[in-house]
Coordinates of C-alpha atoms in Angstrom, one line a residue:
Chain A
X1423 CA 17.1 -29.5 -9.3
X1424 CA 15.9 -28.1 -5.9
X1425 CA 13.6 -25.3 -5.9
X1426 CA 13.1 -23.5 -2.8
X1427 CA 9.9 -20.9 -2.2
X1428 CA 11.0 -18.2 0.4
X1429 CA 8.5 -16.7 2.1
X1430 CA 6.2 -16.5 5.3
X1431 CA 2.9 -18.2 3.7
X1432 CA 1.5 -14.9 2.3
X1433 CA -0.6 -15.0 -0.7
X1434 CA 2.0 -14.1 -2.8
X1435 CA 4.2 -17.4 -1.9
X1436 CA 1.7 -19.6 -2.6
X1437 CA 1.1 -17.9 -6.2
X1438 CA 4.9 -18.0 -6.7
X1439 CA 4.9 -21.7 -5.8
X1440 CA 1.9 -22.3 -8.2
X1441 CA 3.1 -20.5 -11.5
X1442 CA 6.6 -22.1 -10.9
X1443 CA 5.2 -25.6 -10.8
X1444 CA 3.5 -24.9 -13.5
X1445 CA 6.5 -23.4 -15.6
X1446 CA 8.3 -26.7 -14.3
X1447 CA 5.7 -29.1 -15.7
X1448 CA 6.0 -27.1 -19.0
X1449 CA 9.4 -27.8 -19.0
X1450 CA 9.4 -31.1 -17.7
X1451 CA 12.3 -30.6 -15.5
X1452 CA 12.6 -33.5 -12.4
X1453 CA 12.3 -30.8 -9.6
X1454 CA 12.0 -30.8 -5.7
X1455 CA 10.0 -28.1 -4.1
X1456 CA 10.7 -27.1 -0.5
X1457 CA 9.3 -23.9 1.4
X1458 CA 11.6 -21.8 3.4
X1459 CA 9.4 -19.9 6.1
X1460 CA 11.9 -19.4 8.7
X1461 CA 13.2 -15.6 8.7
X1462 CA 16.8 -16.0 9.5
X1463 CA 16.8 -18.5 6.6
X1464 CA 15.4 -16.1 3.9
X1465 CA 17.5 -13.3 5.1
X1466 CA 20.6 -16.1 5.1
X1467 CA 19.9 -16.1 1.1
X1468 CA 19.9 -12.2 1.1
X1469 CA 16.1 -11.6 0.4
X1470 CA 14.5 -9.0 1.6
X1471 CA 11.5 -8.6 -0.1
X1472 CA 9.5 -12.1 -0.1
X1473 CA 8.4 -14.3 -1.8
X1474 CA 11.8 -15.3 -3.4
X1475 CA 12.8 -18.1 -5.9
X1476 CA 15.8 -20.4 -5.2
X1477 CA 16.9 -22.6 -7.6
X1478 CA 19.8 -24.9 -6.5
X1479 CA 21.1 -22.6 -3.6
X1480 CA 20.8 -19.5 -6.2
X1481 CA 18.4 -16.9 -5.5
X1482 CA 16.9 -16.0 -9.2
X1483 CA 13.9 -13.8 -8.4
X1484 CA 12.6 -11.6 -5.2
X1485 CA 10.0 -9.1 -4.6
X1486 CA 7.2 -10.3 -6.8
X1487 CA 5.2 -13.0 -8.2
X1488 CA 6.1 -13.4 -11.8
X1489 CA 4.3 -15.1 -14.7
X1490 CA 4.6 -18.9 -15.3
X1491 CA 6.2 -17.8 -18.9
X1492 CA 8.9 -15.4 -17.1
X1493 CA 10.0 -18.3 -14.9
X1494 CA 10.2 -21.0 -17.7
X1495 CA 12.5 -18.4 -19.1
X1496 CA 14.4 -18.1 -16.0
X1497 CA 14.5 -21.8 -15.6
X1498 CA 15.3 -22.4 -19.2
X1499 CA 18.5 -20.2 -19.1
X1500 CA 19.6 -22.1 -15.9
X1501 CA 19.0 -25.7 -17.6
X1502 CA 20.8 -25.1 -21.0
Chain B
X198 CA -2.2 -17.4 -18.8
X199 CA -2.4 -14.0 -16.9
X200 CA -3.9 -11.0 -18.2
X201 CA -0.6 -9.3 -18.5
X202 CA 0.5 -12.0 -20.8
X203 CA -2.9 -11.5 -23.1
X204 CA -2.0 -7.9 -23.1
X205 CA 1.5 -8.0 -24.0
X206 CA 1.8 -6.4 -27.5
X207 CA 3.9 -7.4 -30.1
X208 CA 5.6 -3.8 -31.0
X209 CA 6.9 -1.1 -28.9
X210 CA 5.0 1.1 -31.0
X211 CA 1.6 -1.1 -30.2
X212 CA 2.6 -0.8 -26.5
X213 CA 2.5 3.0 -26.5
X214 CA -0.4 3.6 -28.8
X215 CA -2.1 1.0 -26.6
X216 CA -1.1 3.2 -23.3
X217 CA -2.2 6.4 -24.8
X218 CA -5.2 5.2 -26.2
X219 CA -6.0 3.7 -22.2
X220 CA -5.3 7.1 -21.2
X221 CA -7.6 8.8 -23.2
X222 CA -10.5 6.3 -22.7
X223 CA -9.8 6.9 -18.7
X224 CA -10.1 10.6 -19.3
X225 CA -13.2 10.3 -20.9
X226 CA -14.9 7.8 -18.5
X227 CA -13.7 10.0 -15.6
X228 CA -15.5 13.2 -17.2
X229 CA -18.3 11.6 -18.3
X230 CA -19.0 10.0 -14.9
X231 CA -21.0 12.8 -13.2
X232 CA -23.4 14.1 -15.9
X233 CA -24.3 10.3 -16.7
X234 CA -25.5 9.4 -13.2
X235 CA -27.2 13.2 -13.2
X236 CA -29.1 12.1 -16.5
X237 CA -29.8 8.5 -15.2
X238 CA -30.9 9.1 -11.4
X239 CA -32.4 12.1 -11.8
X240 CA -33.9 12.4 -15.2
X241 CA -34.4 8.6 -16.1
X242 CA -35.2 7.7 -12.7
X243 CA -36.8 11.1 -11.8
X244 CA -35.3 11.0 -8.1
X245 CA -35.4 14.3 -6.5
X246 CA -32.1 15.4 -6.2
X247 CA -32.9 17.3 -3.0
X248 CA -34.1 13.9 -1.4
X249 CA -32.5 12.0 0.6
X250 CA -32.9 8.6 -1.5
X251 CA -32.1 10.7 -4.8
X252 CA -28.6 12.1 -3.5
X253 CA -27.7 8.7 -1.3
X254 CA -28.3 6.8 -4.8
X255 CA -26.5 9.3 -7.0
X256 CA -23.7 9.3 -4.3
X257 CA -23.3 5.6 -4.4
X258 CA -23.0 5.2 -8.0
X259 CA -21.0 8.0 -8.8
X260 CA -18.7 7.6 -6.1
X261 CA -17.9 4.1 -6.8
X262 CA -17.5 4.7 -10.7
X263 CA -15.3 7.5 -9.9
X264 CA -13.4 5.8 -6.9
X265 CA -12.9 2.8 -9.2
X266 CA -11.3 4.8 -12.0
X267 CA -9.0 7.0 -10.0
X268 CA -7.6 3.4 -8.0
X269 CA -6.9 1.9 -11.5
X270 CA -5.3 5.0 -12.7
X271 CA -3.0 5.7 -9.6
X272 CA -2.5 2.0 -8.8
X273 CA -0.9 1.7 -12.6
X274 CA 1.0 4.5 -12.6
X275 CA 2.4 4.0 -9.1
X276 CA 3.5 0.5 -9.7
X277 CA 4.8 1.4 -13.1
X278 CA 7.3 4.1 -11.2
X279 CA 7.7 2.3 -8.2
X280 CA 9.4 -0.6 -10.4
X281 CA 12.3 1.4 -10.5
X282 CA 13.1 1.0 -6.8
X283 CA 13.2 -1.7 -4.5
X284 CA 13.7 -2.6 -0.8
X285 CA 17.5 -4.0 -1.6
X286 CA 18.4 -0.5 -3.1
X287 CA 17.0 1.4 -0.2
X288 CA 18.6 -0.6 2.1
X289 CA 21.6 0.1 0.1
X290 CA 21.2 3.8 0.2
X291 CA 20.3 3.8 4.1
X292 CA 23.2 1.6 5.2
X293 CA 25.5 3.6 7.3
X294 CA 23.4 6.8 7.4
X295 CA 23.4 8.8 11.0
X296 CA 20.3 9.5 13.0
X297 CA 18.9 12.2 11.5
X298 CA 19.7 12.3 7.9
X299 CA 18.9 8.8 8.0
X300 CA 15.5 9.1 9.2
X301 CA 14.6 11.9 6.5
X302 CA 15.8 9.7 3.8
X303 CA 14.3 6.7 5.4
X304 CA 10.6 8.5 5.4
X305 CA 11.2 9.7 1.8
X306 CA 12.2 6.3 0.5
X307 CA 9.6 4.5 2.6
X308 CA 7.1 6.5 0.4
X309 CA 8.8 5.7 -3.0
X310 CA 9.7 2.1 -2.3
X311 CA 7.2 -0.9 -3.5
X312 CA 6.7 -2.5 0.0
X313 CA 4.1 -5.1 0.8
X314 CA 3.5 -5.1 4.8
X315 CA 3.8 -8.9 4.4
X316 CA 7.5 -8.0 3.7
X317 CA 7.7 -6.2 6.8
X318 CA 9.5 -8.6 9.0
X319 CA 12.6 -9.8 6.5
X320 CA 12.9 -6.2 5.5
X321 CA 13.4 -5.4 9.3
X322 CA 15.8 -8.1 9.8
X323 CA 17.7 -6.8 6.3
X324 CA 17.6 -3.7 7.4
X325 CA 19.0 -3.8 11.2
X326 CA 21.8 -6.4 9.9
X327 CA 23.0 -4.2 7.2
X328 CA 23.7 -1.6 10.4
X329 CA 20.7 0.7 9.3
X330 CA 19.9 2.4 13.1
X331 CA 16.6 1.2 14.8
X332 CA 15.3 4.4 14.5
X333 CA 15.9 5.0 10.7
X334 CA 14.6 1.3 10.1
X335 CA 11.3 2.5 12.0
X336 CA 11.0 5.9 10.1
X337 CA 10.7 3.8 7.0
X338 CA 8.1 1.3 8.4
X339 CA 6.3 4.3 9.7
X340 CA 6.2 6.2 6.2
X341 CA 5.8 3.3 4.3
X342 CA 1.9 2.5 5.1
X343 CA 1.2 5.8 6.2
X344 CA 1.7 8.0 3.1
X345 CA -0.1 5.3 0.9
X346 CA -0.6 5.7 -2.9
X347 CA -4.3 5.0 -2.8
X348 CA -4.9 7.5 -0.4
X349 CA -2.7 10.1 -2.4
X350 CA -4.7 9.3 -5.5
X351 CA -8.3 9.6 -3.6
X352 CA -7.2 12.6 -2.0
X353 CA -6.2 14.3 -4.9
X354 CA -9.5 13.5 -6.9
X355 CA -12.0 14.4 -4.1
X356 CA -9.9 17.6 -2.7
X357 CA -7.4 18.5 -4.9
X358 CA -3.8 19.2 -4.3
X359 CA -3.8 21.4 -1.1
X360 CA -5.2 18.5 1.2
X361 CA -3.1 16.2 -0.5
X362 CA 0.1 18.0 0.0
X363 CA -1.0 18.2 3.6
X364 CA -1.3 14.7 3.7
X365 CA 2.1 14.0 2.4
X366 CA 3.9 16.3 4.3
X367 CA 2.4 15.7 7.4
X368 CA 2.5 11.9 7.2
X369 CA 6.7 12.2 6.2
X370 CA 6.8 14.7 9.0
X371 CA 5.3 11.9 11.8
X372 CA 7.5 9.5 10.3
X373 CA 10.9 11.5 10.5
X374 CA 9.8 12.7 14.0
X375 CA 8.5 9.3 15.5
X376 CA 11.3 7.3 14.0
X377 CA 13.9 9.9 15.8
X378 CA 12.3 9.8 18.9
X379 CA 12.0 6.1 18.9
X380 CA 15.6 5.8 18.1
X381 CA 16.8 8.0 20.8
X382 CA 14.9 6.1 23.2
X383 CA 17.6 3.0 22.7
X384 CA 15.0 0.1 22.6
X385 CA 17.5 -2.1 21.1
X386 CA 17.0 -4.3 24.0
X387 CA 13.3 -4.8 23.0
X388 CA 14.2 -6.1 19.6
X389 CA 14.0 -10.1 19.6
X390 CA 18.0 -11.1 19.7
X391 CA 18.1 -13.4 16.8
X392 CA 17.6 -10.0 14.6
X393 CA 21.2 -8.9 15.5
X394 CA 22.8 -12.3 15.2
X395 CA 21.4 -12.7 11.6
X396 CA 23.7 -12.1 8.8
X397 CA 22.7 -11.3 5.2
X398 CA 23.8 -14.0 3.3
X399 CA 23.9 -15.1 -0.5
X400 CA 24.0 -12.3 -3.3
X401 CA 21.7 -9.8 -2.7
X402 CA 19.8 -9.5 -5.9
X403 CA 17.6 -6.5 -6.9
X404 CA 14.1 -6.7 -8.1
X405 CA 13.9 -3.6 -9.8
X406 CA 17.2 -4.2 -12.1
X407 CA 16.7 -6.0 -15.6
X408 CA 13.3 -5.1 -16.1
X409 CA 11.8 -3.8 -19.6
X410 CA 9.3 -1.7 -20.0
X411 CA 7.2 -4.3 -20.9
X412 CA 7.6 -5.8 -17.8
X413 CA 7.1 -2.6 -15.6
X414 CA 3.5 -2.2 -17.8
X415 CA 2.7 -5.9 -17.1
X416 CA 3.4 -5.4 -13.5
X417 CA 1.1 -2.2 -13.2
X418 CA -1.5 -4.1 -15.0
X419 CA -1.4 -6.8 -12.7
X420 CA -0.9 -4.7 -9.9
X421 CA -4.5 -3.3 -10.5
X422 CA -6.0 -6.6 -10.6
X423 CA -4.5 -8.0 -7.5
X424 CA -5.3 -4.4 -5.5
X425 CA -8.9 -4.1 -6.8
X426 CA -9.9 -7.9 -5.7
X427 CA -8.6 -7.2 -2.6
X428 CA -10.2 -4.0 -1.4
X429 CA -13.3 -4.2 -3.2
X430 CA -15.6 -5.2 -0.3
X431 CA -14.1 -2.3 1.7
X432 CA -14.5 0.1 -1.0
X433 CA -18.4 -0.9 -1.4
X434 CA -18.8 -0.8 2.5
X435 CA -17.3 2.3 2.7
X436 CA -19.2 4.2 -0.1
X437 CA -22.6 2.4 0.9
X438 CA -21.9 4.3 4.4
X439 CA -20.5 7.6 2.9
X440 CA -24.2 7.6 1.1
X441 CA -25.8 6.7 4.0
X442 CA -24.4 9.6 5.8
X443 CA -24.7 11.8 2.8
X444 CA -28.6 11.3 2.4
X445 CA -29.6 10.2 5.9
X446 CA -27.4 11.8 8.6
X447 CA -28.9 14.9 10.2
X448 CA -27.2 18.1 8.8
X449 CA -25.7 18.7 12.2
X450 CA -25.1 15.4 13.6
X451 CA -21.3 14.8 13.0
X452 CA -20.8 18.5 13.8
X453 CA -22.1 18.2 17.1
X454 CA -20.3 15.6 18.3
X455 CA -17.1 15.7 16.3
X456 CA -16.8 19.3 14.8
X457 CA -14.5 22.2 15.7
X458 CA -16.3 22.9 19.0
X459 CA -15.3 19.7 20.5
X460 CA -11.5 19.8 21.6
X461 CA -11.2 16.1 22.0
X462 CA -12.6 15.4 18.4
X463 CA -9.1 14.5 16.7
X464 CA -7.9 12.3 20.0
X465 CA -11.2 10.4 19.7
X466 CA -10.8 10.0 15.8
X467 CA -7.5 8.7 16.2
X468 CA -8.5 6.2 19.1
X469 CA -11.4 4.7 17.0
X470 CA -8.9 4.5 13.8
X471 CA -6.1 2.6 15.2
X472 CA -7.7 -0.4 15.8
X473 CA -10.0 -0.4 13.0
X474 CA -8.6 -2.4 10.1
X475 CA -9.5 -1.0 6.5
X476 CA -7.7 0.8 3.9
X477 CA -7.3 3.9 2.3
X478 CA -10.1 3.2 -0.2
X479 CA -12.4 1.8 2.4
X480 CA -12.2 5.0 4.3
X481 CA -11.8 7.6 1.6
X482 CA -15.8 7.8 0.8
X483 CA -16.7 8.3 4.5
X484 CA -14.1 11.0 4.7
X485 CA -15.8 12.5 1.7
X486 CA -18.9 12.6 3.2
X487 CA -18.2 13.4 6.6
X488 CA -16.4 16.4 5.0
X489 CA -19.6 17.3 3.0
X490 CA -21.0 17.5 6.7
X491 CA -18.7 20.2 7.5
X492 CA -16.2 18.3 9.7
X493 CA -12.8 20.1 9.8
X494 CA -10.0 18.2 7.7
X495 CA -7.4 17.9 10.3
X496 CA -9.8 15.6 12.1
X497 CA -10.6 13.7 9.1
X498 CA -6.8 13.3 8.1
X499 CA -5.9 12.2 11.3
X500 CA -8.3 9.6 11.3
X501 CA -7.1 8.2 7.6
X502 CA -3.5 8.0 8.8
X503 CA -4.9 6.3 12.2
X504 CA -6.4 3.8 10.1
X505 CA -3.8 3.2 7.4
X506 CA -0.7 3.6 9.6
X507 CA -1.4 1.3 12.0
X508 CA -3.0 -1.9 11.7
X509 CA -3.6 -5.3 14.2
X510 CA -2.5 -7.7 11.1
X511 CA 0.7 -5.8 10.6
X512 CA 1.7 -5.7 14.4
X513 CA 1.0 -9.1 14.9
X514 CA 3.8 -9.5 12.0
X515 CA 6.3 -7.4 13.8
X516 CA 5.7 -9.4 17.2
X517 CA 8.2 -11.8 15.4
X518 CA 11.0 -9.4 15.6
X519 CA 9.7 -6.8 18.1
X520 CA 9.0 -7.4 22.1
X521 CA 5.5 -5.8 22.9
X522 CA 7.2 -2.8 24.9
X523 CA 8.7 -1.6 21.8
X524 CA 5.3 -2.5 19.5
X525 CA 3.4 -0.3 22.3
X526 CA 5.9 2.4 22.3
X527 CA 5.8 2.3 18.4
X528 CA 1.9 2.6 18.6
X529 CA 1.9 5.6 21.1
X530 CA 4.9 7.6 19.3
X531 CA 3.0 7.6 15.7
X532 CA -0.5 7.9 17.4
X533 CA 0.8 11.1 19.1
X534 CA 2.2 12.3 15.7
X535 CA -1.1 11.7 14.2
X536 CA -2.9 13.2 16.8
X537 CA -0.5 16.3 17.0
X538 CA -0.8 16.6 13.2
X539 CA -4.8 16.6 13.3
X540 CA -4.9 19.4 16.0
X541 CA -2.0 21.5 13.7
X542 CA -4.1 21.4 10.9
X543 CA -7.6 22.2 12.5
X544 CA -5.7 25.1 14.0
X545 CA -4.2 26.6 10.7
X546 CA -7.0 25.5 8.4
X547 CA -10.2 27.5 8.7
X548 CA -13.4 25.1 8.6

């Protein structure tokens, strides 16, 4: 799966990527990470509050940094 | 594993009992704070309350603990309450609103919407792309940092309900009027053109939807940690300066230069406050110490507002979407509003 982290490089985006990588490692998913820092592209996903988490072109979270457990939950519901 | 996960209780009953116990512990600590430092500094360490060293040391410790407690309580409560709102919901409410009504709503929503200045740019583009008028968007962007939850909590704890309401009312008024004026000036030509070409795509998801009480409480606990980690250096410097002023500054030093007698005091306070980058937590101990030295409330509120509302990092972020003349106008109009409010308060509140 392709995971995109939306945000212009603030601390929240870095944290979101950290917890997401943790969740991906826990689940043993084969995932590719990409950063989206371009504002029009971020808005293009409908995200107005960064950071945003996009999995396979679908926005699954925005506006806050969740816990790794929460991301794991969200990713599990997508893969099953 | 985050603190929030470890704190996550097993049942709903345990959650509410835990929250109740935490509230009770908070109240006890808050009440015991003053007497404890009286006992330790004046009785055990035998420092004289009338001496500079004694009152300075006492001020530093009592204020550090008091402000710490107030911040924990206020940030937690505000984060939990704000988790019911989101920028997405606010934009939906503002879409299609005319100027005037729109400015009033945008200022109010700016206060209650959870908003990080790092999201200022995507929010700005999102609002404009959704057809929210520029001036209405500006009202939101002004109110959000200006009426600051940390400042509200600290003002209430230190000065009571009166100055707190004045602060909130003045902040809303400035955001409404400044946004309206900026809208009237027709400054669209100074917005970077790509903003108007951007379309909101995808499906907009609302971060405030689908959260359980546990999620909201957990967000509150985490936010307390995040903000305290971010602001503690400002807080300690602010309290240390406050303690120094409290103990060492000559009684009439500040009133002589910035007191009610100097008609330029508010103007100077705001001009100093705009480039100063701190936050409400760092400013409030200073404000309290200066208030004890008989500086008028209007001057102090204007200073606080100038510091929190206009900050260089946010202006640099906004440069991505706004051209320099619009940023300058934004600073000038907001600054003028803050100065006007400062003079108004000094005129109506007896010193």
